[in-house]
């Protein structure tokens, strides 16, 4: 059955009738026309912000990490908060592209490309922080196990920090491969439309893709395998990040709930960031029919679920702190809620526990403006979650004489702001040079719920109402005589 | 060696699926089918066997696990055994995260490399797509002759927009 995957009961994934050719035109348009003023303004802002970050990092590297607000008690603060925050943002991209693919959630097709790109850029931002935290980033290669001239000196494979190195670099590599692999057919589409130098570039990038079904068959197999590999990978990455804390003995960190709690938090904040980006993108590029309200609504539903898991984790932590009878643990949690950083804790609770519940209302769930505001609120909340976990656990340690407070310096804030500049600069460039929506995948769902027929036949009503043939050889399909004329020939091509 | 194939252009997924099935039932050899996106059920219509790339993935994964475990065993037990609180040198559970990561890394990279080799895809490949195949046309390439009226009739009946003969590298 050719159209076993279509059903008249199913709501279409893309909301307007488009022919396959129109889809190609539309998705390629932002790359082919001159950038708009809005784009230039956004790009200029992003580059200026990036420049601030570059300046701050250069100053820090030249002077030493003494320019940060860290002290003997609080040795990890802004940088690791930002590291965990950015890694978390990245997770939604892989979740959309891999886990939703395995679950056959076809609605992912309009958003997976941009979400995967977001993953790559977020992981780049994240990776910056541990590297600059080293203080001597030019020695960063010391974290790799390689035979060296310093005796039989190897990295310590029992350290969660080293696990992080492997987790983050594998995550980045596999995400990049997965993203590029998904791009190959679309790069060929761009190649076949381009001229001159651009054609030569895309010819090299598309690896000689010619749409052969023998290749598609293998391609689909490999795509499925990569999705299957990326799914446990994405869960492992934040699990390993949480081990940085969970394997220590600091009250507030030493908890077995951390791995699932961190993964849920990552998906929660990542989806919020995808929403932030997608709402801007669909408005600016006019892709409302491809990234529909339903796409946004589905993502908000994921946010309700993951927000619920995160809230449950907060509650469980508190309960265990009391139930364990461990006075240090109990103190840490009381200090979080009512101590000097209570404002951060309650910001976190308001943003992460209370605000997602607004998505229970259909009105909120289907209003892009409301979703946009809430997605920003959730991102703020998730940043504060990491800040609260890290700083409040450290600032009141076992020895009251070393208790201390932490305030970030301009350098730390500037570095953090600068990573947003890096992220948006890369994302804006991405919208200009690559198709931000997976052309091939959107085409494959364009016919959904329209009797199984590609929208190209929308005008041929008599034809579209026919039921699919079991034995096409015996029952010939009635093709309107002027079939060639019925299809608008848009280009100088043989058919 | 070059061989001659009969290309027929279609404008929808359903037409090309039906035409492919019909052509195979009628006994024509399908050279290939070119489509702008992966069509569900096309492998079965063309009679393609499951890809063996899954085995490459499995093998590469195993290689990743063994490499990671051997590296960790060698560095932590043989080359530089470090006594930390009397814990065993071969602290196997601590080696699992890195072993897992390298399993995934090897499996992913080797599978994609095998795909590229098998499909002869590489930067600088001079292979080109047929007109509009990466846009909105579906092409069935049969090992048949233009002069064969029966095949032309079959293709027309299944909605072929145009039929042409072409020489391709076999």
XYZ file of C-alpha atoms in Angstrom:
665
model
C 0.000 0.000 0.000
C 1.577 3.172 -1.107
C -0.272 5.434 1.254
C -0.599 3.349 4.374
C 0.894 6.208 6.357
C -1.862 8.648 5.447
C -5.271 8.889 6.969
C -8.247 11.117 6.255
C -8.642 11.505 10.005
C -5.223 12.989 10.451
C -4.815 16.736 10.712
C -2.281 17.969 8.135
C 1.146 18.750 9.512
C 1.704 21.710 7.262
C -1.288 23.945 7.071
C -1.436 25.227 3.522
C -1.659 23.469 0.193
C 1.692 23.653 -1.493
C 3.153 21.775 -4.439
C 6.507 20.115 -3.964
C 8.076 22.756 -6.187
C 6.585 25.565 -4.123
C 7.994 24.019 -0.964
C 11.477 23.977 -2.482
C 11.090 27.591 -3.567
C 9.827 28.739 -0.195
C 12.414 27.030 1.944
C 15.290 28.048 -0.312
C 14.089 31.656 -0.602
C 15.771 33.024 2.559
C 19.124 31.766 1.261
C 18.672 33.157 -2.215
C 17.396 36.648 -1.600
C 19.311 39.524 -0.065
C 19.156 39.707 3.730
C 16.415 41.925 5.100
C 16.993 44.967 7.287
C 15.613 43.013 10.268
C 18.254 40.374 9.688
C 21.032 42.963 9.494
C 19.865 44.609 12.717
C 19.733 41.260 14.499
C 23.101 40.251 13.092
C 24.730 43.530 14.091
C 23.408 43.148 17.643
C 24.633 39.571 17.824
C 28.095 40.453 16.549
C 28.435 43.346 19.009
C 27.433 41.014 21.855
C 29.913 38.443 20.605
C 32.610 41.115 20.560
C 31.893 41.857 24.238
C 32.405 38.178 25.008
C 35.619 37.984 23.011
C 36.923 41.047 24.849
C 36.060 39.605 28.254
C 37.591 36.217 27.503
C 40.769 37.830 26.151
C 41.051 39.951 29.284
C 40.498 36.927 31.493
C 43.058 34.812 29.641
C 45.615 37.630 29.685
C 45.125 38.429 33.380
C 44.151 35.113 34.987
C 40.933 33.824 36.518
C 41.421 36.081 39.507
C 39.277 38.560 37.553
C 36.309 36.344 38.297
C 34.349 36.580 41.543
C 35.328 33.052 42.656
C 36.954 32.440 46.013
C 38.332 29.531 48.042
C 34.862 28.407 49.112
C 33.059 28.926 45.835
C 35.398 27.542 43.220
C 32.675 26.843 40.703
C 30.011 29.403 39.982
C 29.094 31.365 36.895
C 31.173 29.410 34.421
C 29.947 25.946 35.379
C 26.388 27.270 35.699
C 26.661 28.514 32.138
C 28.277 25.305 30.986
C 25.438 23.169 32.344
C 22.888 25.698 31.078
C 24.191 25.632 27.498
C 24.645 21.865 27.385
C 21.060 21.576 28.560
C 19.835 23.910 25.808
C 21.477 21.649 23.278
C 19.558 18.590 24.382
C 16.222 19.510 22.837
C 17.770 19.517 19.383
C 18.891 15.920 19.628
C 15.688 14.981 21.356
C 13.620 16.375 18.493
C 15.778 14.866 15.800
C 16.495 11.473 17.338
C 13.932 10.511 19.965
C 10.928 11.933 18.124
C 12.214 10.245 14.967
C 12.293 6.880 16.704
C 8.783 7.506 18.024
C 7.675 8.297 14.459
C 6.538 11.780 15.441
C 6.243 13.298 11.992
C 5.680 16.806 13.348
C 9.385 17.011 14.060
C 10.162 17.444 10.359
C 9.591 21.199 10.260
C 11.740 21.954 13.258
C 14.441 19.287 13.427
C 17.014 21.000 11.215
C 16.994 24.270 13.133
C 16.864 22.448 16.454
C 19.922 20.362 15.547
C 21.804 23.477 14.478
C 20.823 25.004 17.808
C 22.315 21.956 19.538
C 25.635 22.395 17.786
C 25.857 26.096 18.567
C 24.787 25.572 22.180
C 27.397 22.854 22.711
C 30.046 25.197 21.271
C 29.016 27.846 23.805
C 29.027 25.249 26.577
C 32.449 23.851 25.713
C 33.973 27.318 26.000
C 33.383 27.508 29.746
C 35.380 24.514 31.017
C 38.172 25.502 28.639
C 38.449 29.077 29.883
C 37.914 27.901 33.444
C 41.196 26.006 33.096
C 42.888 29.400 33.264
C 45.481 28.198 30.797
C 43.319 27.178 27.847
C 46.331 26.583 25.613
C 46.981 23.491 27.719
C 43.463 22.181 27.160
C 44.797 19.243 25.164
C 46.106 17.808 28.456
C 42.664 16.389 29.086
C 43.135 13.952 26.212
C 44.750 10.567 26.820
C 47.817 10.476 24.620
C 51.324 9.083 25.108
C 53.370 12.050 26.320
C 56.877 12.979 27.372
C 55.938 13.531 31.037
C 56.634 9.948 32.054
C 53.840 7.404 32.153
C 51.374 10.169 32.902
C 47.816 9.477 31.829
C 44.520 11.181 32.423
C 42.454 9.869 35.322
C 39.666 7.746 33.859
C 37.982 7.558 37.261
C 37.206 11.276 37.249
C 33.751 12.482 36.207
C 35.417 15.577 34.775
C 37.233 13.372 32.290
C 33.992 11.531 31.515
C 32.652 14.981 30.649
C 35.422 15.467 28.112
C 34.454 12.245 26.362
C 30.726 12.861 26.693
C 30.734 16.420 25.360
C 33.156 15.754 22.504
C 31.278 12.622 21.415
C 27.997 14.467 21.701
C 29.255 17.317 19.561
C 30.754 14.985 16.942
C 27.716 12.742 16.615
C 25.315 15.716 16.591
C 27.361 17.356 13.850
C 27.453 14.149 11.788
C 23.731 13.559 12.294
C 22.948 17.138 11.293
C 25.165 17.078 8.224
C 23.928 13.662 7.177
C 20.362 14.975 7.271
C 21.454 17.984 5.217
C 22.948 16.061 2.273
C 19.745 15.654 0.175
C 18.819 19.297 0.783
C 22.298 20.454 -0.162
C 21.736 18.686 -3.488
C 18.468 20.577 -3.920
C 20.275 23.859 -3.326
C 23.070 22.758 -5.679
C 20.602 22.116 -8.481
C 19.129 25.597 -8.110
C 22.373 27.547 -7.712
C 24.743 28.977 -10.276
C 28.429 29.812 -10.406
C 30.573 29.631 -7.302
C 27.634 28.753 -5.081
C 26.880 25.753 -7.284
C 30.491 24.587 -7.009
C 30.444 24.902 -3.227
C 27.176 23.029 -2.857
C 28.326 20.416 -5.366
C 31.242 19.612 -3.096
C 29.041 19.718 0.011
C 26.313 17.449 -1.399
C 28.715 14.554 -2.099
C 27.175 13.806 -5.517
C 23.667 13.138 -4.204
C 21.311 12.232 -7.053
C 18.157 11.097 -5.296
C 18.657 7.432 -6.159
C 16.289 5.201 -4.238
C 19.031 2.650 -3.712
C 20.920 5.411 -1.913
C 17.772 6.630 -0.131
C 17.212 3.094 1.128
C 20.661 2.952 2.721
C 20.381 6.569 3.803
C 17.197 5.819 5.745
C 18.901 2.854 7.405
C 21.854 4.964 8.482
C 19.597 7.807 9.620
C 17.669 5.386 11.797
C 20.909 3.979 13.197
C 22.211 7.456 13.991
C 18.927 8.317 15.686
C 19.178 5.092 17.672
C 22.724 5.969 18.709
C 21.962 9.604 19.500
C 19.022 8.741 21.757
C 20.980 7.021 24.541
C 23.815 9.450 23.876
C 21.734 12.511 24.664
C 20.530 10.882 27.881
C 24.084 9.911 28.803
C 25.536 13.374 28.279
C 23.501 15.173 30.901
C 23.705 12.132 33.151
C 27.486 12.413 33.023
C 27.313 16.181 33.552
C 25.239 15.502 36.658
C 27.919 13.024 37.850
C 30.266 16.006 38.212
C 28.090 16.900 41.171
C 26.500 13.627 42.220
C 29.792 11.766 42.769
C 31.039 14.447 45.160
C 30.279 14.499 48.895
C 28.917 18.049 49.069
C 25.408 18.193 50.615
C 23.031 19.372 47.914
C 25.101 17.700 45.194
C 25.464 14.169 46.486
C 22.111 12.844 45.300
C 21.135 9.841 43.225
C 18.232 11.740 41.677
C 20.561 13.991 39.711
C 20.918 12.050 36.423
C 17.205 11.848 35.504
C 16.561 15.245 37.055
C 19.278 16.864 34.939
C 18.082 15.160 31.770
C 14.499 16.317 32.323
C 15.711 19.837 33.109
C 17.800 19.844 29.947
C 14.857 18.860 27.780
C 12.700 21.408 29.579
C 15.063 24.311 28.938
C 16.011 23.064 25.488
C 12.433 22.998 24.289
C 11.954 26.490 25.679
C 14.938 27.655 23.620
C 13.686 25.893 20.473
C 10.372 27.680 20.961
C 12.107 31.035 21.406
C 14.034 30.549 18.177
C 11.200 29.009 16.154
C 8.720 31.737 17.041
C 11.157 34.391 15.844
C 12.069 32.383 12.735
C 8.524 31.682 11.604
C 7.588 35.342 12.014
C 10.646 36.740 10.271
C 10.709 34.257 7.398
C 6.940 33.850 7.050
C 6.996 30.112 7.702
C 3.741 30.073 9.700
C 2.319 27.319 7.519
C 5.369 25.087 7.959
C 6.029 25.708 11.640
C 2.390 25.751 12.605
C 0.649 26.575 15.854
C 0.327 22.820 16.268
C 4.102 22.443 16.252
C 4.362 25.087 18.952
C 1.539 23.482 20.892
C 3.192 20.062 20.817
C 6.378 21.562 22.174
C 4.518 23.293 24.989
C 3.046 19.916 25.910
C 6.557 18.496 26.196
C 7.337 21.473 28.425
C 4.376 20.687 30.700
C 5.620 17.107 31.110
C 9.291 17.926 31.657
C 8.344 20.867 33.880
C 6.337 18.413 35.963
C 9.321 16.076 36.248
C 11.551 18.969 37.291
C 9.033 20.095 39.928
C 8.800 16.556 41.244
C 12.587 16.421 41.459
C 12.670 19.636 43.528
C 10.091 18.159 45.876
C 11.898 14.835 46.136
C 15.196 16.540 46.949
C 13.550 18.429 49.772
C 11.750 15.361 51.056
C 14.926 13.264 51.050
C 16.861 16.027 52.782
C 14.379 15.746 55.632
C 13.747 12.001 55.477
C 17.428 11.017 55.360
C 17.912 12.581 58.785
C 21.228 13.979 57.577
C 21.609 17.379 59.334
C 24.002 18.766 56.708
C 21.634 17.867 53.907
C 18.693 19.377 55.807
C 20.633 22.545 56.473
C 21.616 22.959 52.820
C 18.049 22.784 51.649
C 16.699 25.114 54.329
C 19.507 27.484 53.435
C 18.547 27.306 49.759
C 14.965 28.247 50.447
C 15.480 30.785 53.242
C 19.177 31.677 53.229
C 21.023 34.528 51.534
C 20.312 33.155 48.049
C 16.604 32.619 48.676
C 15.808 35.147 45.950
C 17.523 32.914 43.375
C 15.749 29.844 44.703
C 12.308 31.440 44.534
C 12.995 32.867 41.087
C 13.767 29.301 40.029
C 10.584 27.949 41.608
C 8.389 30.653 40.089
C 9.834 30.220 36.614
C 10.122 26.436 36.514
C 7.396 25.123 38.765
C 4.632 27.708 38.449
C 4.915 29.192 34.956
C 4.690 25.982 32.844
C 1.241 25.355 34.279
C -0.077 28.266 32.228
C 0.338 25.926 29.260
C -2.598 23.871 30.488
C -4.759 26.613 28.990
C -5.355 26.098 25.277
C -5.430 29.878 24.786
C -1.899 30.241 26.132
C -0.673 27.145 24.293
C -1.815 28.484 20.942
C -0.685 32.098 21.291
C 2.838 32.601 19.899
C 3.302 35.789 21.927
C 2.406 34.068 25.205
C 4.573 31.044 24.361
C 7.467 33.344 23.526
C 7.303 35.133 26.867
C 6.931 31.883 28.808
C 9.809 30.259 26.933
C 12.053 33.120 28.008
C 10.800 32.831 31.585
C 11.595 29.112 31.589
C 15.090 29.716 30.258
C 15.724 32.229 33.032
C 14.368 29.726 35.545
C 16.581 26.926 34.296
C 19.641 29.139 34.452
C 18.779 29.912 38.054
C 18.309 26.213 38.782
C 21.944 25.538 37.894
C 23.070 28.640 39.785
C 21.164 27.532 42.881
C 22.512 23.976 42.753
C 26.099 25.113 42.354
C 26.416 28.264 44.443
C 24.079 27.537 47.354
C 25.628 24.108 47.889
C 29.130 25.547 48.003
C 28.748 28.803 49.892
C 27.871 27.177 53.227
C 30.291 24.260 53.464
C 31.113 21.990 56.409
C 33.386 24.570 58.066
C 31.541 27.764 59.071
C 34.814 29.704 59.200
C 35.114 29.348 55.429
C 31.530 30.364 54.677
C 31.432 32.933 51.981
C 29.255 34.772 49.479
C 29.635 34.996 45.755
C 28.972 37.911 43.396
C 29.818 37.674 39.721
C 32.158 40.277 38.267
C 31.654 42.221 35.047
C 34.012 39.789 33.334
C 31.849 36.792 34.173
C 28.605 38.481 33.192
C 30.222 39.783 29.997
C 31.468 36.314 29.085
C 28.018 34.843 29.594
C 26.381 37.591 27.528
C 29.068 37.043 24.899
C 28.082 33.393 24.480
C 24.588 34.563 23.543
C 26.288 36.709 20.908
C 28.155 33.650 19.619
C 24.985 31.575 19.616
C 22.864 34.112 17.750
C 25.632 35.062 15.304
C 25.980 31.423 14.310
C 22.229 30.891 14.160
C 21.652 33.972 12.007
C 24.413 32.907 9.618
C 22.853 29.464 9.494
C 19.494 30.910 8.384
C 21.299 32.607 5.495
C 23.474 29.818 4.136
C 21.612 26.543 4.693
C 17.992 25.422 4.369
C 16.681 25.773 7.907
C 13.781 23.416 7.284
C 14.421 19.907 6.063
C 13.109 20.178 2.486
C 13.029 16.456 1.803
C 11.295 15.586 5.044
C 8.677 18.322 4.793
C 7.861 17.158 1.253
C 7.320 13.660 2.543
C 4.668 14.887 4.982
C 3.114 17.503 2.703
C 0.609 14.970 1.389
C -0.591 13.813 4.807
C -4.339 13.766 5.296
C -5.069 14.781 1.750
C -6.199 11.367 0.567
C -2.590 10.372 0.269
C -2.043 12.505 -2.790
C 0.737 14.966 -3.132
C -0.600 18.501 -3.281
C 0.514 18.638 -6.905
C -2.764 16.920 -7.712
C -4.877 19.218 -5.579
C -6.312 20.865 -8.648
C -7.201 17.570 -10.291
C -10.225 16.805 -8.163
C -11.490 13.755 -10.050
C -8.094 12.189 -9.791
C -7.585 12.983 -6.134
C -10.780 11.230 -5.068
C -9.734 7.860 -6.459
C -8.975 5.119 -4.016
C -5.532 3.565 -4.254
C -5.269 0.559 -6.520
C -4.325 -2.821 -5.206
C -3.407 -4.128 -8.658
C -2.480 -1.161 -10.734
C -1.516 -3.296 -13.714
C -5.117 -4.456 -14.176
C -6.794 -1.197 -13.281
C -4.954 1.537 -15.095
C -4.866 4.933 -13.439
C -6.810 7.414 -15.508
C -4.396 10.160 -16.303
C -5.938 13.357 -17.695
C -4.800 13.699 -21.284
C -3.092 17.049 -21.013
C -1.205 15.960 -17.913
C 1.865 17.795 -18.958
C -0.036 21.027 -19.433
C -1.829 20.682 -16.120
C 1.429 20.861 -14.232
C 2.838 24.341 -14.439
C 6.290 24.119 -15.956
C 8.330 26.577 -13.981
C 11.790 25.985 -15.295
C 13.772 25.304 -18.416
C 13.726 21.621 -17.929
C 12.579 18.688 -20.013
C 9.494 17.939 -17.966
C 30.459 -0.055 -19.552
C 27.482 2.046 -20.412
C 23.987 0.755 -20.714
C 20.780 2.155 -21.988
C 17.893 2.840 -19.607
C 14.402 4.114 -20.150
C 13.628 7.090 -17.937
C 10.042 7.984 -17.193
C 9.082 11.110 -15.265
C 6.237 11.226 -12.763
C 4.772 13.949 -10.608
C 3.731 12.108 -7.487
C 4.745 9.498 -4.988
C 1.690 7.306 -5.679
C 2.212 7.202 -9.423
C 5.825 6.209 -9.230
C 5.145 3.564 -6.586
C 2.401 2.014 -8.686
C 4.488 2.250 -11.864
C 7.497 0.653 -10.167
C 5.416 -2.225 -8.882
C 3.687 -2.723 -12.204
C 6.945 -2.645 -14.135
C 8.495 -5.251 -11.850
C 5.414 -7.434 -12.067
C 5.602 -7.170 -15.852
C 9.154 -8.470 -15.627
C 11.201 -5.355 -16.335
C 14.415 -4.823 -14.392
C 14.376 -1.652 -12.334
C 17.701 0.147 -12.758
C 16.882 2.727 -10.099
C 14.236 5.185 -8.975
C 15.121 8.826 -8.371
C 12.989 10.806 -5.950
C 13.175 14.133 -4.089
C 12.469 12.439 -0.767
C 12.535 8.940 0.672
C 9.317 7.161 -0.279
C 7.784 4.789 2.195
C 7.436 1.341 0.616
C 9.755 2.022 -2.312
C 12.323 -0.534 -1.135
C 9.645 -3.189 -1.207
C 8.311 -1.992 -4.590
C 11.825 -2.165 -6.042
C 12.558 -5.440 -4.305
C 15.566 -4.100 -2.383
C 17.046 -6.209 0.377
C 17.653 -4.773 3.852
C 20.875 -2.859 4.097
C 23.824 -4.581 5.748
C 25.021 -1.290 7.189
C 23.411 -2.265 10.493
C 26.116 -4.925 10.834
C 28.806 -2.324 10.217
C 27.231 -0.277 13.000
C 27.185 -3.246 15.368
C 30.793 -4.177 14.608
C 31.991 -0.604 14.964
C 30.182 -0.332 18.284
C 31.923 -3.444 19.573
C 35.240 -2.077 18.378
C 34.539 1.163 20.259
C 33.736 -0.678 23.488
C 36.831 -2.858 23.324
C 39.096 0.044 22.402
C 37.794 2.145 25.276
C 38.037 -0.648 27.834
C 41.521 -1.665 26.671
C 42.758 1.923 26.739
C 41.414 2.466 30.249
C 42.742 -0.862 31.468
C 46.163 -0.220 29.971
C 46.530 3.319 31.321
C 45.024 2.711 34.773
C 46.292 -0.801 35.514
C 49.402 -1.453 33.412
C 51.064 1.819 32.505
C 50.263 4.045 35.482
C 48.572 2.225 38.364
C 47.647 4.840 40.933
C 46.631 3.796 44.420
C 43.727 5.996 45.524
C 42.482 5.045 48.954
C 43.314 1.382 48.347
C 40.735 1.063 45.616
C 41.335 -1.526 42.919
C 43.304 -0.378 39.891
C 40.828 -2.034 37.571
C 37.823 -0.033 38.824
C 35.555 -1.328 36.103
C 32.332 0.588 36.940
C 34.195 3.884 36.611
C 35.243 2.875 33.107
C 31.708 2.420 31.814
C 30.885 6.060 30.900
C 33.915 6.455 28.627
C 33.346 2.980 27.154
C 29.757 3.937 26.359
C 30.725 7.212 24.735
C 33.366 5.604 22.531
C 30.933 2.857 21.522
C 28.522 5.468 20.223
C 31.279 7.525 18.625
C 32.799 4.589 16.738
C 29.426 3.184 15.694
C 28.242 6.554 14.355
C 31.397 7.526 12.496
C 32.082 4.097 10.974
C 28.478 3.661 9.821
C 28.436 7.004 8.046
C 31.849 6.275 6.506
C 30.592 2.893 5.309
C 27.512 4.556 3.826
C 29.653 7.054 1.931
C 31.927 4.300 0.616
C 29.060 2.023 -0.373
C 27.131 4.734 -2.192
C 30.334 6.212 -3.652
C 29.494 9.626 -2.209
C 32.342 12.026 -1.588
C 33.070 15.733 -2.001
C 34.033 16.331 -5.618
C 31.855 13.559 -7.009
C 30.837 14.509 -10.552
C 27.566 12.594 -10.325
C 24.608 14.812 -11.123
C 20.922 14.514 -10.479
C 18.367 14.211 -13.269
C 16.401 17.395 -13.981
C 14.073 18.412 -11.145
C 14.640 15.190 -9.231
C 15.863 17.109 -6.206
C 12.845 19.377 -6.586
C 9.503 17.849 -7.557
C 9.954 15.052 -10.100
C 10.050 11.295 -9.614
C 11.965 9.246 -12.158
C 11.745 5.538 -12.829
C 14.733 4.127 -14.698
C 14.011 0.760 -16.316
C 16.377 -1.484 -18.229
C 14.126 -1.434 -21.251
C 14.034 -0.112 -24.767
C 12.151 2.865 -26.113
C 10.965 0.838 -29.084
C 9.120 -1.552 -26.770
C 5.531 -0.310 -27.102
C 4.332 -2.444 -24.194
C 6.535 -0.772 -21.612
C 5.709 2.675 -22.913
C 2.027 1.890 -22.647
C 2.450 0.578 -19.106
C 4.285 3.721 -18.044
C 1.751 6.031 -19.675
C -1.067 4.184 -17.957
C 0.570 4.859 -14.599
C 0.874 8.546 -15.210
C 4.277 9.039 -16.808
C 4.626 12.641 -17.937
C 7.484 11.951 -20.294
C 9.574 8.980 -21.327
C 13.101 9.193 -22.664
C 16.032 6.923 -23.379
C 19.367 7.593 -21.715
C 22.840 6.090 -21.556
C 24.079 5.594 -18.018
C 27.212 4.166 -16.524
C 26.251 0.745 -15.276
